Amino acid sequence: MSGTTRSSADLDVRRKQILFRAWHRGMREMDLIMGRFADAEIGALSDEDLTEFERLIEVPDRDLLGWITGEIETPSNYDTSLFRRLKGFHSHTSPIHV
């Protein structure tokens, strides 16, 4: 079970693939962070944003989670407007729940 709440029926192939990959990262916490963001935003992302999101998907889970929670400083080449949108999309005042 992926956890997605969004249908991919209306998406082009690239967006379908990105949505799937966002929900199947390996670490459940990152599935929830990336997947929920993708559910909400995938239809409206520009081609440039999609490229950046694909680049973020390639980052190892532990590194990306550390950047998002602020436990690890985000490298400047990843501190993009899309990353800041992803980071701002989630409240970090409580644990991530399914």
Coordinates of N, CA, C and O in Angstrom, one line a residue:
M1 N 0.9 -1.2 0.0 CA 0.0 0.0 0.0 C 0.9 1.2 0.0 O 1.8 1.4 0.8
S2 N 0.6 2.2 -0.9 CA 1.5 3.3 -1.0 C 1.1 4.4 0.0 O 2.0 5.2 0.4
G3 N -0.1 4.6 0.3 CA -0.5 5.7 1.2 C -1.0 6.9 0.4 O -1.6 7.8 1.0
T4 N -0.8 6.9 -0.9 CA -1.3 8.1 -1.7 C -2.8 8.2 -1.6 O -3.5 7.3 -1.5
T5 N -3.2 9.5 -1.6 CA -4.6 9.8 -1.6 C -5.0 10.4 -2.9 O -6.2 10.7 -3.1
R6 N -4.1 10.5 -3.9 CA -4.3 11.1 -5.1 C -4.4 10.1 -6.2 O -3.5 9.2 -6.3
S7 N -5.3 10.2 -7.1 CA -5.3 9.4 -8.3 C -4.3 9.9 -9.3 O -4.1 11.1 -9.5
S8 N -3.7 9.0 -10.0 CA -2.7 9.4 -11.0 C -3.3 9.3 -12.4 O -2.6 9.6 -13.4
A9 N -4.6 9.0 -12.5 CA -5.3 8.8 -13.8 C -5.1 10.0 -14.7 O -5.0 9.9 -15.9
D10 N -5.1 11.2 -14.2 CA -5.1 12.4 -15.0 C -3.7 13.0 -15.3 O -3.5 14.0 -15.9
L11 N -2.7 12.2 -14.8 CA -1.3 12.7 -14.9 C -0.6 12.1 -16.2 O -0.8 11.0 -16.6
D12 N 0.4 12.9 -16.7 CA 1.2 12.4 -17.7 C 2.2 11.3 -17.2 O 2.3 11.2 -15.9
V13 N 2.9 10.6 -18.0 CA 3.8 9.5 -17.6 C 4.8 10.0 -16.6 O 5.1 9.3 -15.6
R14 N 5.5 11.1 -16.9 CA 6.5 11.6 -16.0 C 6.0 11.9 -14.6 O 6.6 11.5 -13.6
R15 N 4.9 12.5 -14.5 CA 4.3 12.8 -13.2 C 3.8 11.6 -12.5 O 4.0 11.5 -11.3
K16 N 3.3 10.6 -13.2 CA 3.0 9.3 -12.6 C 4.2 8.6 -12.0 O 4.1 8.1 -10.9
Q17 N 5.3 8.7 -12.7 CA 6.5 8.0 -12.2 C 7.0 8.8 -11.0 O 7.5 8.1 -10.0
I18 N 7.0 10.1 -11.0 CA 7.5 10.9 -9.9 C 6.6 10.6 -8.6 O 7.1 10.4 -7.5
L19 N 5.3 10.6 -8.8 CA 4.4 10.3 -7.7 C 4.6 8.9 -7.1 O 4.7 8.8 -5.9
F20 N 4.8 7.9 -8.0 CA 5.1 6.6 -7.5 C 6.4 6.6 -6.7 O 6.5 6.1 -5.6
R21 N 7.5 7.2 -7.2 CA 8.8 7.2 -6.6 C 8.7 8.0 -5.2 O 9.4 7.7 -4.3
A22 N 7.9 9.1 -5.2 CA 7.8 9.8 -3.9 C 7.2 9.0 -2.8 O 7.5 9.2 -1.6
W23 N 6.3 8.1 -3.2 CA 5.7 7.2 -2.2 C 6.5 5.9 -1.9 O 6.1 5.1 -1.1
H24 N 7.5 5.7 -2.6 CA 8.3 4.4 -2.5 C 9.8 4.7 -2.4 O 10.6 4.2 -3.1
R25 N 10.1 5.4 -1.3 CA 11.5 5.8 -1.1 C 12.3 4.7 -0.3 O 13.5 4.6 -0.6
G26 N 11.7 4.1 0.6 CA 12.4 3.1 1.4 C 12.2 3.4 2.9 O 12.0 2.5 3.7
M27 N 12.3 4.7 3.3 CA 12.1 5.0 4.7 C 10.7 5.6 4.8 O 10.3 6.5 4.1
R28 N 9.8 5.0 5.6 CA 8.4 5.4 5.7 C 8.2 6.9 6.0 O 7.3 7.5 5.4
E29 N 9.1 7.4 6.8 CA 8.9 8.9 7.1 C 9.1 9.7 5.9 O 8.4 10.7 5.6
M30 N 10.0 9.3 5.0 CA 10.3 10.0 3.8 C 9.2 9.7 2.8 O 8.8 10.6 2.0
D31 N 8.6 8.5 2.8 CA 7.4 8.3 1.9 C 6.3 9.3 2.3 O 5.7 9.8 1.4
L32 N 6.1 9.4 3.6 CA 5.0 10.3 4.0 C 5.3 11.8 3.6 O 4.4 12.5 3.2
I33 N 6.5 12.2 3.8 CA 6.9 13.6 3.5 C 6.8 13.9 2.0 O 6.2 14.8 1.6
M34 N 7.6 13.1 1.3 CA 7.6 13.3 -0.2 C 6.3 13.0 -0.8 O 5.9 13.7 -1.7
G35 N 5.7 11.9 -0.4 CA 4.4 11.4 -1.0 C 3.3 12.4 -0.8 O 2.6 12.7 -1.7
R36 N 3.2 12.9 0.4 CA 2.1 13.9 0.7 C 2.3 15.2 -0.1 O 1.4 15.7 -0.6
F37 N 3.6 15.6 -0.2 CA 3.8 16.8 -1.0 C 3.5 16.6 -2.4 O 2.8 17.4 -3.1
A38 N 3.9 15.4 -2.9 CA 3.6 15.1 -4.3 C 2.1 15.0 -4.6 O 1.6 15.5 -5.6
D39 N 1.4 14.3 -3.7 CA -0.1 14.3 -3.8 C -0.7 15.7 -4.0 O -1.5 15.9 -4.8
A40 N -0.2 16.6 -3.2 CA -0.8 18.0 -3.2 C -0.3 18.8 -4.3 O -1.1 19.6 -4.8
E41 N 0.9 18.6 -4.8 CA 1.5 19.6 -5.7 C 1.8 19.0 -7.1 O 2.1 19.8 -8.0
I42 N 1.8 17.7 -7.3 CA 2.4 17.2 -8.6 C 1.7 17.7 -9.8 O 2.3 18.0 -10.8
G43 N 0.4 18.0 -9.8 CA -0.3 18.5 -11.0 C 0.0 19.9 -11.3 O -0.1 20.3 -12.5
A44 N 0.5 20.7 -10.4 CA 0.8 22.1 -10.7 C 2.3 22.4 -10.8 O 2.7 23.5 -11.1
L45 N 3.2 21.4 -10.6 CA 4.6 21.6 -10.7 C 5.0 21.9 -12.2 O 4.6 21.2 -13.1
S46 N 5.9 22.9 -12.4 CA 6.4 23.2 -13.7 C 7.5 22.1 -14.1 O 7.9 21.3 -13.2
D47 N 7.9 22.1 -15.3 CA 8.9 21.2 -15.7 C 10.2 21.4 -14.9 O 10.8 20.4 -14.6
E48 N 10.5 22.6 -14.7 CA 11.7 22.9 -13.8 C 11.6 22.3 -12.4 O 12.5 21.7 -11.9
D49 N 10.4 22.5 -11.9 CA 10.1 22.0 -10.5 C 10.1 20.5 -10.5 O 10.6 19.8 -9.6
L50 N 9.6 19.8 -11.6 CA 9.6 18.4 -11.7 C 11.1 17.9 -11.7 O 11.4 16.9 -11.0
T51 N 11.9 18.6 -12.5 CA 13.3 18.2 -12.5 C 14.0 18.3 -11.2 O 14.7 17.4 -10.7
E52 N 13.7 19.4 -10.5 CA 14.3 19.5 -9.1 C 13.7 18.5 -8.1 O 14.4 18.0 -7.3
F53 N 12.4 18.2 -8.2 CA 11.8 17.2 -7.4 C 12.5 15.8 -7.6 O 12.8 15.0 -6.7
E54 N 12.7 15.5 -8.9 CA 13.4 14.2 -9.3 C 14.8 14.2 -8.7 O 15.3 13.2 -8.2
R55 N 15.5 15.3 -8.7 CA 16.8 15.4 -8.1 C 16.7 15.2 -6.6 O 17.6 14.5 -6.0
L56 N 15.7 15.7 -5.9 CA 15.6 15.5 -4.5 C 15.2 14.0 -4.2 O 15.7 13.5 -3.1
I57 N 14.5 13.4 -5.0 CA 14.1 12.0 -4.8 C 15.4 11.1 -4.8 O 15.5 10.1 -4.1
E58 N 16.5 11.6 -5.5 CA 17.7 10.8 -5.6 C 18.6 10.9 -4.3 O 19.5 10.2 -4.1
V59 N 18.3 11.9 -3.5 CA 19.0 12.1 -2.3 C 18.7 11.0 -1.3 O 17.6 10.6 -1.1
P60 N 19.7 10.4 -0.6 CA 19.5 9.4 0.4 C 18.5 9.9 1.5 O 18.6 11.0 1.9
D61 N 17.6 9.0 1.9 CA 16.6 9.3 2.8 C 17.1 10.0 4.1 O 16.6 11.0 4.5
R62 N 18.1 9.5 4.7 CA 18.6 10.0 6.0 C 19.1 11.5 5.8 O 18.9 12.3 6.6
D63 N 19.8 11.7 4.7 CA 20.3 13.1 4.4 C 19.1 14.0 4.2 O 19.0 15.1 4.8
L64 N 18.2 13.6 3.3 CA 17.0 14.5 3.0 C 16.2 14.8 4.3 O 15.8 15.9 4.5
L65 N 16.0 13.7 5.1 CA 15.2 13.9 6.3 C 15.9 14.9 7.3 O 15.3 15.8 7.9
G66 N 17.2 14.7 7.4 CA 18.0 15.7 8.2 C 17.9 17.1 7.7 O 17.8 18.0 8.5
W67 N 17.9 17.3 6.4 CA 17.8 18.7 5.9 C 16.4 19.2 6.2 O 16.2 20.4 6.6
I68 N 15.4 18.4 6.0 CA 14.0 18.9 6.2 C 13.7 19.2 7.7 O 13.1 20.2 8.0
T69 N 14.3 18.4 8.6 CA 14.0 18.6 10.0 C 15.0 19.6 10.6 O 14.8 20.1 11.7
G70 N 16.0 20.0 9.8 CA 17.0 21.0 10.3 C 18.1 20.4 11.1 O 18.9 21.2 11.7
E71 N 18.2 19.1 11.2 CA 19.2 18.4 12.0 C 20.6 18.5 11.2 O 21.6 18.4 11.8
I72 N 20.5 18.6 9.9 CA 21.7 18.7 9.1 C 21.5 19.9 8.2 O 20.4 20.2 7.7
E73 N 22.6 20.7 8.0 CA 22.5 21.9 7.2 C 22.3 21.4 5.7 O 23.0 20.5 5.2
T74 N 21.4 22.1 5.1 CA 21.1 21.8 3.7 C 22.2 22.4 2.8 O 22.5 23.5 2.9
P75 N 22.8 21.5 1.9 CA 23.8 22.1 1.0 C 23.2 23.1 0.1 O 22.1 23.0 -0.3
S76 N 24.0 24.1 -0.2 CA 23.5 25.3 -0.9 C 22.9 24.9 -2.3 O 22.0 25.5 -2.8
N77 N 23.5 23.8 -2.9 CA 23.0 23.4 -4.2 C 21.7 22.7 -4.2 O 21.0 22.5 -5.2
Y78 N 21.2 22.4 -3.0 CA 19.9 21.8 -2.8 C 18.9 22.7 -2.1 O 17.7 22.4 -2.1
D79 N 19.4 23.8 -1.7 CA 18.5 24.8 -1.0 C 17.8 25.7 -2.0 O 18.1 26.9 -2.2
T80 N 16.9 25.0 -2.7 CA 16.1 25.7 -3.8 C 14.8 26.1 -3.4 O 14.3 25.7 -2.3
S81 N 14.1 26.9 -4.2 CA 12.7 27.3 -3.8 C 11.8 26.0 -3.7 O 10.9 26.0 -2.8
L82 N 12.0 25.0 -4.5 CA 11.2 23.8 -4.4 C 11.5 23.1 -3.1 O 10.5 22.6 -2.4
F83 N 12.7 23.0 -2.7 CA 13.1 22.3 -1.5 C 12.4 23.1 -0.3 O 11.9 22.5 0.6
R84 N 12.5 24.4 -0.3 CA 11.9 25.2 0.8 C 10.4 25.0 0.8 O 9.8 25.0 1.9
R85 N 9.8 24.9 -0.4 CA 8.3 24.6 -0.4 C 8.0 23.2 0.2 O 7.1 23.0 1.0
L86 N 8.8 22.2 -0.1 CA 8.7 20.9 0.5 C 8.9 20.9 2.0 O 8.1 20.4 2.8
K87 N 9.9 21.6 2.4 CA 10.2 21.7 3.9 C 9.1 22.5 4.6 O 8.7 22.1 5.7
G88 N 8.6 23.5 4.0 CA 7.5 24.3 4.6 C 6.1 23.6 4.6 O 5.2 24.0 5.3
F89 N 6.0 22.6 3.7 CA 4.7 21.9 3.6 C 4.4 21.1 4.8 O 3.2 20.8 5.1
H90 N 5.4 20.7 5.6 CA 5.2 19.9 6.7 C 5.5 20.6 8.0 O 6.4 21.3 8.2
S91 N 4.6 20.3 9.0 CA 4.8 20.9 10.4 C 5.8 19.9 11.1 O 5.5 18.7 11.1
H92 N 6.8 20.4 11.7 CA 7.7 19.5 12.4 C 7.5 19.6 14.0 O 8.5 19.4 14.7
T93 N 6.3 20.0 14.4 CA 6.1 20.1 15.8 C 5.7 18.8 16.5 O 5.5 18.7 17.7
S94 N 5.4 17.8 15.7 CA 5.0 16.5 16.2 C 5.5 15.4 15.3 O 5.9 15.6 14.2
P95 N 5.5 14.1 15.8 CA 6.0 13.0 14.9 C 5.2 12.9 13.6 O 4.0 13.3 13.5
I96 N 5.8 12.3 12.6 CA 5.2 12.0 11.4 C 4.3 10.7 11.6 O 4.9 9.7 12.0
H97 N 3.1 10.8 11.3 CA 2.2 9.6 11.4 C 1.6 9.2 10.1 O 1.5 10.0 9.2
V98 N 1.3 7.9 10.0 CA 0.7 7.4 8.8 C -0.7 7.9 8.7 O -1.5 8.2 9.5

